[in-house]
mmCIF file of C-alpha atoms in Angstrom:
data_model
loop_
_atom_site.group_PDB
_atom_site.id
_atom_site.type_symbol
_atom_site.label_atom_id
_atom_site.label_comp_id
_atom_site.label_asym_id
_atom_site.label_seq_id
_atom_site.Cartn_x
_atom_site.Cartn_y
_atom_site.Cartn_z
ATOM 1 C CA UNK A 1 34.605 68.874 -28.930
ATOM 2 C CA UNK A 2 31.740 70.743 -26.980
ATOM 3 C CA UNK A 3 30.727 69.198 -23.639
ATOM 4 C CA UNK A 4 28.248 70.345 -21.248
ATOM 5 C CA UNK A 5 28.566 69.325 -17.091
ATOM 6 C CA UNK A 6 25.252 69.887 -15.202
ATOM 7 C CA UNK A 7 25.932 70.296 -11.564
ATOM 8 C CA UNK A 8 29.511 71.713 -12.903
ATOM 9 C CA UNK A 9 30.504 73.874 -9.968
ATOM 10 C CA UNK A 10 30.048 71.201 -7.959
ATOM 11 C CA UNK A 11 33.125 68.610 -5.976
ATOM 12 C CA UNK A 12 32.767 66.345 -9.316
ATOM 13 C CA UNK A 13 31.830 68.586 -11.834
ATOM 14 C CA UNK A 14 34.668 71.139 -11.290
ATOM 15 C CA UNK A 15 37.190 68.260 -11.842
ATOM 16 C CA UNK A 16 35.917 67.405 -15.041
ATOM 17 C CA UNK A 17 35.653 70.776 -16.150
ATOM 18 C CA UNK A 18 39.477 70.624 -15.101
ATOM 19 C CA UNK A 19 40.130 67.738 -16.811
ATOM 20 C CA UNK A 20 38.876 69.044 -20.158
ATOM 21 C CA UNK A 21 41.098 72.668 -20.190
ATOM 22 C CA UNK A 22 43.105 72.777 -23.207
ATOM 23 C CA UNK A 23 41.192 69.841 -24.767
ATOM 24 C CA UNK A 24 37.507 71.041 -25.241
ATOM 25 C CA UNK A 25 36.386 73.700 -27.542
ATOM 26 C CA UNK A 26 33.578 74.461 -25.378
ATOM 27 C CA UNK A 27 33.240 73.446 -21.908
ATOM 28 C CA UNK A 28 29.592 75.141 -20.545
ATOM 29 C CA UNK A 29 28.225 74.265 -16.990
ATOM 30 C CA UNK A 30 24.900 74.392 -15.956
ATOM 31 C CA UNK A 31 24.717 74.853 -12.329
ATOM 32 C CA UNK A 32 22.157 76.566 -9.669
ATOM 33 C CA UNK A 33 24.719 76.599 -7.208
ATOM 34 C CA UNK A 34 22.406 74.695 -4.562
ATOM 35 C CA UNK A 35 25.084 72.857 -3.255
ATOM 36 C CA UNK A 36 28.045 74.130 -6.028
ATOM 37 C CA UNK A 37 30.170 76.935 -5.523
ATOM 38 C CA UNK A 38 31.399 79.679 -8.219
ATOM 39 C CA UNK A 39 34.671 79.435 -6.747
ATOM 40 C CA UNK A 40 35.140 75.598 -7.496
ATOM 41 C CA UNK A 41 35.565 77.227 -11.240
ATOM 42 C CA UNK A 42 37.940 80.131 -10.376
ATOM 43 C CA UNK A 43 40.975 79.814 -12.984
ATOM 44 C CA UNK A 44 39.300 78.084 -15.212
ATOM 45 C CA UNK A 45 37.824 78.121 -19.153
ATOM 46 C CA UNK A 46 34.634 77.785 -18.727
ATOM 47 C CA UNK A 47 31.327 78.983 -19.650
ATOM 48 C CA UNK A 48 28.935 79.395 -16.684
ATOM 49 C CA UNK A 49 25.294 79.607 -17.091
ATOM 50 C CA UNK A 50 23.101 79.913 -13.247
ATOM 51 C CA UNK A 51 19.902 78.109 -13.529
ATOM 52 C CA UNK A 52 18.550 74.764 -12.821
ATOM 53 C CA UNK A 53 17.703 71.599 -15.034
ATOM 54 C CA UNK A 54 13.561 72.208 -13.637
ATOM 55 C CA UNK A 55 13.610 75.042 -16.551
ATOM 56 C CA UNK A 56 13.327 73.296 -19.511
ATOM 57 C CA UNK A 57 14.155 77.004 -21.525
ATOM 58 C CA UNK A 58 17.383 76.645 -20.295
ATOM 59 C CA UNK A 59 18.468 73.250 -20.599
ATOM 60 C CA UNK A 60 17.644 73.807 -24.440
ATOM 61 C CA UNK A 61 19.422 77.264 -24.262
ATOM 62 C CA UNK A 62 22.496 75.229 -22.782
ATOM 63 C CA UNK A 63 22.445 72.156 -24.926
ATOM 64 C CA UNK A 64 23.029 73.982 -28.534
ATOM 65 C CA UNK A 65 25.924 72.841 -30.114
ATOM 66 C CA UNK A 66 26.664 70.072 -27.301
ATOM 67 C CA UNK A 67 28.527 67.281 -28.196
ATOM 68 C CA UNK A 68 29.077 65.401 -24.661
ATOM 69 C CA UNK A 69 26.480 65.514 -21.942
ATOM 70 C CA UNK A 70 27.658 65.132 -18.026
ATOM 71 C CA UNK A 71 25.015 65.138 -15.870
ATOM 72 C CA UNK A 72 25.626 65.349 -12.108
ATOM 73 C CA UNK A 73 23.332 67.877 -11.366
ATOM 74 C CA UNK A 74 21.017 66.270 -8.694
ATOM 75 C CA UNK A 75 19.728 66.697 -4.922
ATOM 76 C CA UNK A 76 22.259 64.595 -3.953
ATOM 77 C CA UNK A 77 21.814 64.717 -0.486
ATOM 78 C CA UNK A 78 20.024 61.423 1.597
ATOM 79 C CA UNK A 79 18.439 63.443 4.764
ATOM 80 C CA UNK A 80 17.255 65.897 2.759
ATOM 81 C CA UNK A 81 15.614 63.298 0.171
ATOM 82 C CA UNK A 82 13.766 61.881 3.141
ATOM 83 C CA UNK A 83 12.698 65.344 3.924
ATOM 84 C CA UNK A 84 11.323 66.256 0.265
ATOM 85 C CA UNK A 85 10.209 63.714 -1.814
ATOM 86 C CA UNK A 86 8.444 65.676 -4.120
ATOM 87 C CA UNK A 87 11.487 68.035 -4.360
ATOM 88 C CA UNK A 88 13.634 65.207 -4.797
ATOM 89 C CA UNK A 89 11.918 63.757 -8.057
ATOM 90 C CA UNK A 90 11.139 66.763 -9.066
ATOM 91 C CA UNK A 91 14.885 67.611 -9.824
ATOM 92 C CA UNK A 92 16.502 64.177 -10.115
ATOM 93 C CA UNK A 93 13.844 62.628 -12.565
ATOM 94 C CA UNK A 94 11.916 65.362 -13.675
ATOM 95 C CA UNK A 95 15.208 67.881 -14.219
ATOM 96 C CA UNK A 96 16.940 64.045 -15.678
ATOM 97 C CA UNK A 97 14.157 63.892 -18.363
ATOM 98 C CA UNK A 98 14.466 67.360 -19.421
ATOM 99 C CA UNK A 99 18.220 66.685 -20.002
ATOM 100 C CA UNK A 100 17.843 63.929 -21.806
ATOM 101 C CA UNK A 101 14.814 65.253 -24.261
ATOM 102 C CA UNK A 102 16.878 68.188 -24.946
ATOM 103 C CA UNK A 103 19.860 66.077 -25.549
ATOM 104 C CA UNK A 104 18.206 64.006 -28.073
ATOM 105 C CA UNK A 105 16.578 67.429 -29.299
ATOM 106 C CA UNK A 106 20.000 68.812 -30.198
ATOM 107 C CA UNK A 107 21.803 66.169 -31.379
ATOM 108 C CA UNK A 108 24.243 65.063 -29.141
ATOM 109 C CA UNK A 109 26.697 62.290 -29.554
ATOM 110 C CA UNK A 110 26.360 60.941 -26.183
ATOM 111 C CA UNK A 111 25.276 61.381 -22.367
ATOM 112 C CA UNK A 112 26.925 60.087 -18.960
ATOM 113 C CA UNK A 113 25.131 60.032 -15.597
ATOM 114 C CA UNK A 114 26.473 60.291 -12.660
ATOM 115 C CA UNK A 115 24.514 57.400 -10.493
ATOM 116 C CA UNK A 116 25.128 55.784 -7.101
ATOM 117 C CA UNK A 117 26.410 52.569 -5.079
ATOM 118 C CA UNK A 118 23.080 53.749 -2.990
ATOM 119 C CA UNK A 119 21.172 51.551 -5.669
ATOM 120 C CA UNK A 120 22.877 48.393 -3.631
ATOM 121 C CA UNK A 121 20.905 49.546 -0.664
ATOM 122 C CA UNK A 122 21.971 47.227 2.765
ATOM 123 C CA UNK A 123 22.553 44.131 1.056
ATOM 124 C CA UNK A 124 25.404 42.778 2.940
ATOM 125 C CA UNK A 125 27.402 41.048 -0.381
ATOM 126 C CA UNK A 126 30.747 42.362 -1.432
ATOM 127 C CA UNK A 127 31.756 43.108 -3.798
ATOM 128 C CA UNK A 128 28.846 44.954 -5.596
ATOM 129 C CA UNK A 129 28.202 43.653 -8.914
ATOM 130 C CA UNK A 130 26.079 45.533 -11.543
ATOM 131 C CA UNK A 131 23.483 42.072 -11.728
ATOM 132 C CA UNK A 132 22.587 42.423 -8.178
ATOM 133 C CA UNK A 133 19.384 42.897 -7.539
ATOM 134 C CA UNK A 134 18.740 46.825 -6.441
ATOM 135 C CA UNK A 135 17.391 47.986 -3.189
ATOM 136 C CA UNK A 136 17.102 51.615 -3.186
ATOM 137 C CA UNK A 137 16.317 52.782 0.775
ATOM 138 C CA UNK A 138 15.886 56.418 0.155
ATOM 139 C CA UNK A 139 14.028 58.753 -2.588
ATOM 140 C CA UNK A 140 17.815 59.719 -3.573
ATOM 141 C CA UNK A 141 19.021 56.110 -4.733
ATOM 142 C CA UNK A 142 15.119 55.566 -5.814
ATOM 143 C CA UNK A 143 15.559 58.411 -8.512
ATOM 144 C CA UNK A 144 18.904 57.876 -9.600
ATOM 145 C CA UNK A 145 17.934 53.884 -10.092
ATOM 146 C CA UNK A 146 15.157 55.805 -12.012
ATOM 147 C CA UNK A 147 17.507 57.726 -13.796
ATOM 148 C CA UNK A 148 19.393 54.584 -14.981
ATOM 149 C CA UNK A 149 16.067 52.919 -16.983
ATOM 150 C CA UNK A 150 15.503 56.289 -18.233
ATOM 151 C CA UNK A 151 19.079 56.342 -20.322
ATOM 152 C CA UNK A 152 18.333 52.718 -21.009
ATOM 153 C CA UNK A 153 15.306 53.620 -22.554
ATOM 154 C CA UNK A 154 16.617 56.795 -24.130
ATOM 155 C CA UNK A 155 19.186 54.161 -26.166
ATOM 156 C CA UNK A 156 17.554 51.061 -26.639
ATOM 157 C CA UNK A 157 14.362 53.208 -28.336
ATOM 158 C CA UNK A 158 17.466 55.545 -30.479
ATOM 159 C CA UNK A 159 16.959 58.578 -29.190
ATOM 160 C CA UNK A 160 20.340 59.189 -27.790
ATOM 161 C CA UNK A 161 23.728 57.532 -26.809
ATOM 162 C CA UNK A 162 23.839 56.805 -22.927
ATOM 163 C CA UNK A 163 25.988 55.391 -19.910
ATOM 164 C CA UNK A 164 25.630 54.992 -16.363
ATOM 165 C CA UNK A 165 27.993 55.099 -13.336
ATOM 166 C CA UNK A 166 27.790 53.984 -9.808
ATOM 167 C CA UNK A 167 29.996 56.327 -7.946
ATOM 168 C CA UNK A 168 30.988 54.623 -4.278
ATOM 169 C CA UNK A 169 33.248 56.875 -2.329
ATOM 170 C CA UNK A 170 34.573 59.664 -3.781
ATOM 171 C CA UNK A 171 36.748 62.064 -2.378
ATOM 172 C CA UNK A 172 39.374 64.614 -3.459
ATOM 173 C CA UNK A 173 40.493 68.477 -3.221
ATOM 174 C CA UNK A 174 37.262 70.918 -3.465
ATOM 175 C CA UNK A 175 34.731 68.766 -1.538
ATOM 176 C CA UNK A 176 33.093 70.407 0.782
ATOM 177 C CA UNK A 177 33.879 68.900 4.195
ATOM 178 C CA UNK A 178 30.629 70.753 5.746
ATOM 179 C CA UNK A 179 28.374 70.413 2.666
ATOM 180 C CA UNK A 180 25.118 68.193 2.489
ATOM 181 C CA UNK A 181 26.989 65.285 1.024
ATOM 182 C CA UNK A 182 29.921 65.542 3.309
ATOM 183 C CA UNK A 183 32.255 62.276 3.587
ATOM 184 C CA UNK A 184 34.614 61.227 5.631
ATOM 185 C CA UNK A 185 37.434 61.976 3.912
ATOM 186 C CA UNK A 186 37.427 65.953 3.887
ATOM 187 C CA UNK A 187 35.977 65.715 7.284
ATOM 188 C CA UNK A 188 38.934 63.760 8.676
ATOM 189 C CA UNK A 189 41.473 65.737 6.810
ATOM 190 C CA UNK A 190 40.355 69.219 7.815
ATOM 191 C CA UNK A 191 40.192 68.376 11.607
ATOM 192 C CA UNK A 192 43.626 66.701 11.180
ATOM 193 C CA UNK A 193 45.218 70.156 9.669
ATOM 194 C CA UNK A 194 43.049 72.037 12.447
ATOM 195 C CA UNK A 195 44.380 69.936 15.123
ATOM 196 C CA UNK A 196 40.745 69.100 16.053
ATOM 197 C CA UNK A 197 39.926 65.491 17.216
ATOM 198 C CA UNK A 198 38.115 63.063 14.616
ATOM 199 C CA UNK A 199 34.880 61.217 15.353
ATOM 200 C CA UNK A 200 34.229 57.572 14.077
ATOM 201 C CA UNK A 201 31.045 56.364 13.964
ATOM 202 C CA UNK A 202 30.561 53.315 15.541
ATOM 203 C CA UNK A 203 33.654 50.914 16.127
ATOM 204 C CA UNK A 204 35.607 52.151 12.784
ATOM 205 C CA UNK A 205 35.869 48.594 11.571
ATOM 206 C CA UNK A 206 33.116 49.254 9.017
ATOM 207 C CA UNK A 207 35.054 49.338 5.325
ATOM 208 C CA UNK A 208 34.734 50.979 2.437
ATOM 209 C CA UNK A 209 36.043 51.626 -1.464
ATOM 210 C CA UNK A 210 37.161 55.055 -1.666
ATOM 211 C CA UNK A 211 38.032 56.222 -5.279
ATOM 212 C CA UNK A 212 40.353 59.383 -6.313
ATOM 213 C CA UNK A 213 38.135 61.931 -7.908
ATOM 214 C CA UNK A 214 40.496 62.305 -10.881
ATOM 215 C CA UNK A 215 39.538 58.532 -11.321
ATOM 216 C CA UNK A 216 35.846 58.864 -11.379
ATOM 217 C CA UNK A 217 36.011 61.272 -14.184
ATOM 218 C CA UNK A 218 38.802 59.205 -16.027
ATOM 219 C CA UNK A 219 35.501 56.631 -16.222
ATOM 220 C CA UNK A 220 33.017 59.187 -16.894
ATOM 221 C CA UNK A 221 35.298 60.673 -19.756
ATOM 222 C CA UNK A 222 36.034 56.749 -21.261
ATOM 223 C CA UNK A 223 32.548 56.112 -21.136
ATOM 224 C CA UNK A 224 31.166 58.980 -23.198
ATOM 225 C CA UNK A 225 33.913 59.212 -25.948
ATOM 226 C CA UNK A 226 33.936 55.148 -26.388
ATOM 227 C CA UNK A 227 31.905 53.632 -28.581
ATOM 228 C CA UNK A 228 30.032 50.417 -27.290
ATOM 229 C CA UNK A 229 29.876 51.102 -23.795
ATOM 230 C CA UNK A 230 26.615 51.588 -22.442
ATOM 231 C CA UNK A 231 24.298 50.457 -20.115
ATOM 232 C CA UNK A 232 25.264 50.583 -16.290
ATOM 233 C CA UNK A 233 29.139 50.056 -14.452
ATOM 234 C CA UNK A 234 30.932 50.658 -11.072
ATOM 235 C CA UNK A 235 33.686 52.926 -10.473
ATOM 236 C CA UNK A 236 35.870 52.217 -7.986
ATOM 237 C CA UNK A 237 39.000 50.733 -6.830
ATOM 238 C CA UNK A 238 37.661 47.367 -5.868
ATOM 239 C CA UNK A 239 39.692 47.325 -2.381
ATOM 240 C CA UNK A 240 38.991 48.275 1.168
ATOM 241 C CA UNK A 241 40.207 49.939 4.024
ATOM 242 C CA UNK A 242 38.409 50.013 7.262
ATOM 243 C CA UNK A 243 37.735 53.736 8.537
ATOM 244 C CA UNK A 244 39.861 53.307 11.769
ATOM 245 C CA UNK A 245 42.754 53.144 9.480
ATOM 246 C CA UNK A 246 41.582 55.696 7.285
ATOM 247 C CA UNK A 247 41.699 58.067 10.265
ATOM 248 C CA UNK A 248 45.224 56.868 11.946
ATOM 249 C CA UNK A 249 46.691 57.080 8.382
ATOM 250 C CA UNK A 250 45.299 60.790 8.068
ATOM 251 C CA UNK A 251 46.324 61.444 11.757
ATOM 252 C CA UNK A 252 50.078 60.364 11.203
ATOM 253 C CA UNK A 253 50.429 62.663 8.062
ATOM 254 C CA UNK A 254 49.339 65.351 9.834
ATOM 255 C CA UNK A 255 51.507 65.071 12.094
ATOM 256 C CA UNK A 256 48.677 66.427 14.359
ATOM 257 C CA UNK A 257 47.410 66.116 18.190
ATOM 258 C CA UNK A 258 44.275 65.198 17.070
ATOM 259 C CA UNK A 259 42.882 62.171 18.600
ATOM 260 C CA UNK A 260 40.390 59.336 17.257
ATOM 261 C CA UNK A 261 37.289 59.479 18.738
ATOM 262 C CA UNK A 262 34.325 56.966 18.982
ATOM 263 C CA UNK A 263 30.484 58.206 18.818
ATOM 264 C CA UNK A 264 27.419 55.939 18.528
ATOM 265 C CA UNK A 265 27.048 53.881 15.361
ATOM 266 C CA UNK A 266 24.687 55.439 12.858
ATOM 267 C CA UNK A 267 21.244 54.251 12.123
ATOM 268 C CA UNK A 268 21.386 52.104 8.492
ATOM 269 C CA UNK A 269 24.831 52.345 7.595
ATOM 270 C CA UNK A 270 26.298 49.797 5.512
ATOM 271 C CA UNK A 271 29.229 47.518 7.456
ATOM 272 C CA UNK A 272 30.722 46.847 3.981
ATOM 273 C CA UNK A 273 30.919 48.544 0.559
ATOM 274 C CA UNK A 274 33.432 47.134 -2.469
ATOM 275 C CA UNK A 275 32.847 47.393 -5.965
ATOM 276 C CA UNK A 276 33.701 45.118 -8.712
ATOM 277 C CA UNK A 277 34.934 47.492 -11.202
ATOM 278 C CA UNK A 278 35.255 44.267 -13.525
ATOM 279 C CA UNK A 279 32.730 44.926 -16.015
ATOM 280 C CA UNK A 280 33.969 48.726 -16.664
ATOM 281 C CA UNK A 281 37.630 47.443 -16.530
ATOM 282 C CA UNK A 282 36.682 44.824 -19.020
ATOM 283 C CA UNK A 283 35.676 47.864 -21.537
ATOM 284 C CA UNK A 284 38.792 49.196 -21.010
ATOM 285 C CA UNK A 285 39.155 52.101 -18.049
ATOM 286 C CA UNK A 286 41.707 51.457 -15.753
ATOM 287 C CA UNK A 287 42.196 53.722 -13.038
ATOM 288 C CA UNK A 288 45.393 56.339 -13.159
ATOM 289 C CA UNK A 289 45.811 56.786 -8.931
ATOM 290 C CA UNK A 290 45.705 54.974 -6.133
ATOM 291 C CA UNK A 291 44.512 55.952 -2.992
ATOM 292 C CA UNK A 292 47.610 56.821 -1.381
ATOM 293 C CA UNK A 293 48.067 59.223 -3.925
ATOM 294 C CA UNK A 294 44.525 60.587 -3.850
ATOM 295 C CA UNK A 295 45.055 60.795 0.061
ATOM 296 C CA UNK A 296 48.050 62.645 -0.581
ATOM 297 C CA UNK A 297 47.050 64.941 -3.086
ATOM 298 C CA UNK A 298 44.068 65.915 -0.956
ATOM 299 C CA UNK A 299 45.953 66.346 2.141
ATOM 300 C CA UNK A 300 47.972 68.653 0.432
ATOM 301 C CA UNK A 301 44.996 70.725 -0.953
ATOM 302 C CA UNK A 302 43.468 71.125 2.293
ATOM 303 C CA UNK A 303 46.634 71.896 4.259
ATOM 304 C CA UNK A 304 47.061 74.576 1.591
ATOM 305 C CA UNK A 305 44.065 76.256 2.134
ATOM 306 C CA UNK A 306 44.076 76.241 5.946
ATOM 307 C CA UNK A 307 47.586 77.690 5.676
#
């Protein structure tokens, strides 16, 4: 087996380049390190090619002899999608399609894409189900909505094997807690271990579904290598937990001075976000963690490296 992860030295990417040592022949990443990090891949089998999916040379170059496409390379930050539209679409449609035509090019069995819960926009209903009607709010959920018909079409006209999924809160060891796409999580976590005080925006009660890494690419992994599932799915645990408790949970595992904080609630964010995993479950992925043990394991990752 001979997969290729775009965006590969990223949070996401370096876990599934993880996941696959020992079991892929060939695991290549294609990465311009705009918001990855060489480092994410020290210790591991990998090949590494530096260049971005806007050069269509080297998306072929990286695609020979692919069998399994992951594509999370993207601008996958909000703000900065507001900020440069044309930049935006540029990479996350533009760079998409180049992916895709060279998939189909080279013959590869299948392709995943790593989309968003941001496709649910504000709509207030929980939990998110894939036939709700999407509401995109920024050119980053606009273009990875786009992204979605493009696979679609891709597979319906028989041009290549494709699948979708929604990530909703992901967190684990290796995200960045300062990077563009920084969540709460890492953020909480390192100021716990650094004995800094934690910020909650607004009055904490907002909740939301936070899903292991190791889980998200359990779904991206059954979703390429089974056959029949295509189209679009949710990833995540399907529960909730309010982000006061997040915090005081992180807080007493530290062990730590730190106090919670309250700052001014920010502008559009979402009171509520569940998914309904249903549909992917019904496939046949079930998830291998909870979120205790994701909490846990990424506790332990950051108190590591702070040590």
């Amino acid at each position: 087996m001979n997969i290729l992860i775009t965006g590969g030295a990223g949070f996401i990417g370096s876990h599934i380049v993880e996941h696959f040592q020992g079991k892929a022949d060939t695991i290549r990443v294609l990465d311009n390190l705009r918001t990855g990090y060489r480092h994410n891949l020290d210790g591991f089998d990998c090949e590494f090619i530096e260049g971005s999916i806007t050069d269509r040379a080297l998306v072929k170059q990286a695609m020979q002899g692919i069998d399994y496409v992951f594509h999370l390379a993207a601008m996958v930050s909000v703000p900065e999608s507001m900020s440069k539209i044309s930049e935006c679409v540029d990479i996350n449609v533009n760079g998409l399609i180049n992916v895709l035509e060279e998939a189909s090019e080279a013959g590869v069995k299948k392709l995943v894409f790593a989309s968003s819960a941001a496709n649910y926009g504000d709509n207030p209903t929980v939990p998110k189900v894939e036939t709700m009607y999407p509401e995109p709010k920024s050119p980053y959920a606009i273009t990875k909505l786009d992204g979605e018909y493009y696979l679609e079409m891709f597979r319906s006209e028989g041009k290549l094997e494709t699948a979708s999924i929604r990530f909703f809160n992901v967190f684990g060891p290796r995200q960045d807690p300062k990077g563009a796409y920084a969540a709460a999580v890492p953020i909480f976590i390192e100021k716990a271990v650094k004995s800094e005080d934690i910020t909650v925006f607004g009055d904490g009660e907002q909740t939301r579904d936070f899903i292991y890494v190791k889980d998200i690419v359990g779904a991206l992994v059954f979703a390429v290598t089974t056959d029949g599932v295509h189209g679009t799915f949710n990833a995540g645990y399907g529960g909730q937990i309010t982000i006061n408790d997040l915090a005081n949970n992180i807080l007493e595992s530290a062990g730590t001075s730190s106090q919670l904080l309250h700052g001014p609630e920010r502008a559009g964010d979402v009171k509520h976000s569940r998914a309904s995993s249903d549909k992917l479950r019904a496939a046949g992925w079930k998830p291998q963690h909870t979120l205790e043990e994701g909490l846990e394991a990424t506790f332990e990752f950051f108190k590591n490296k702070h040590s």
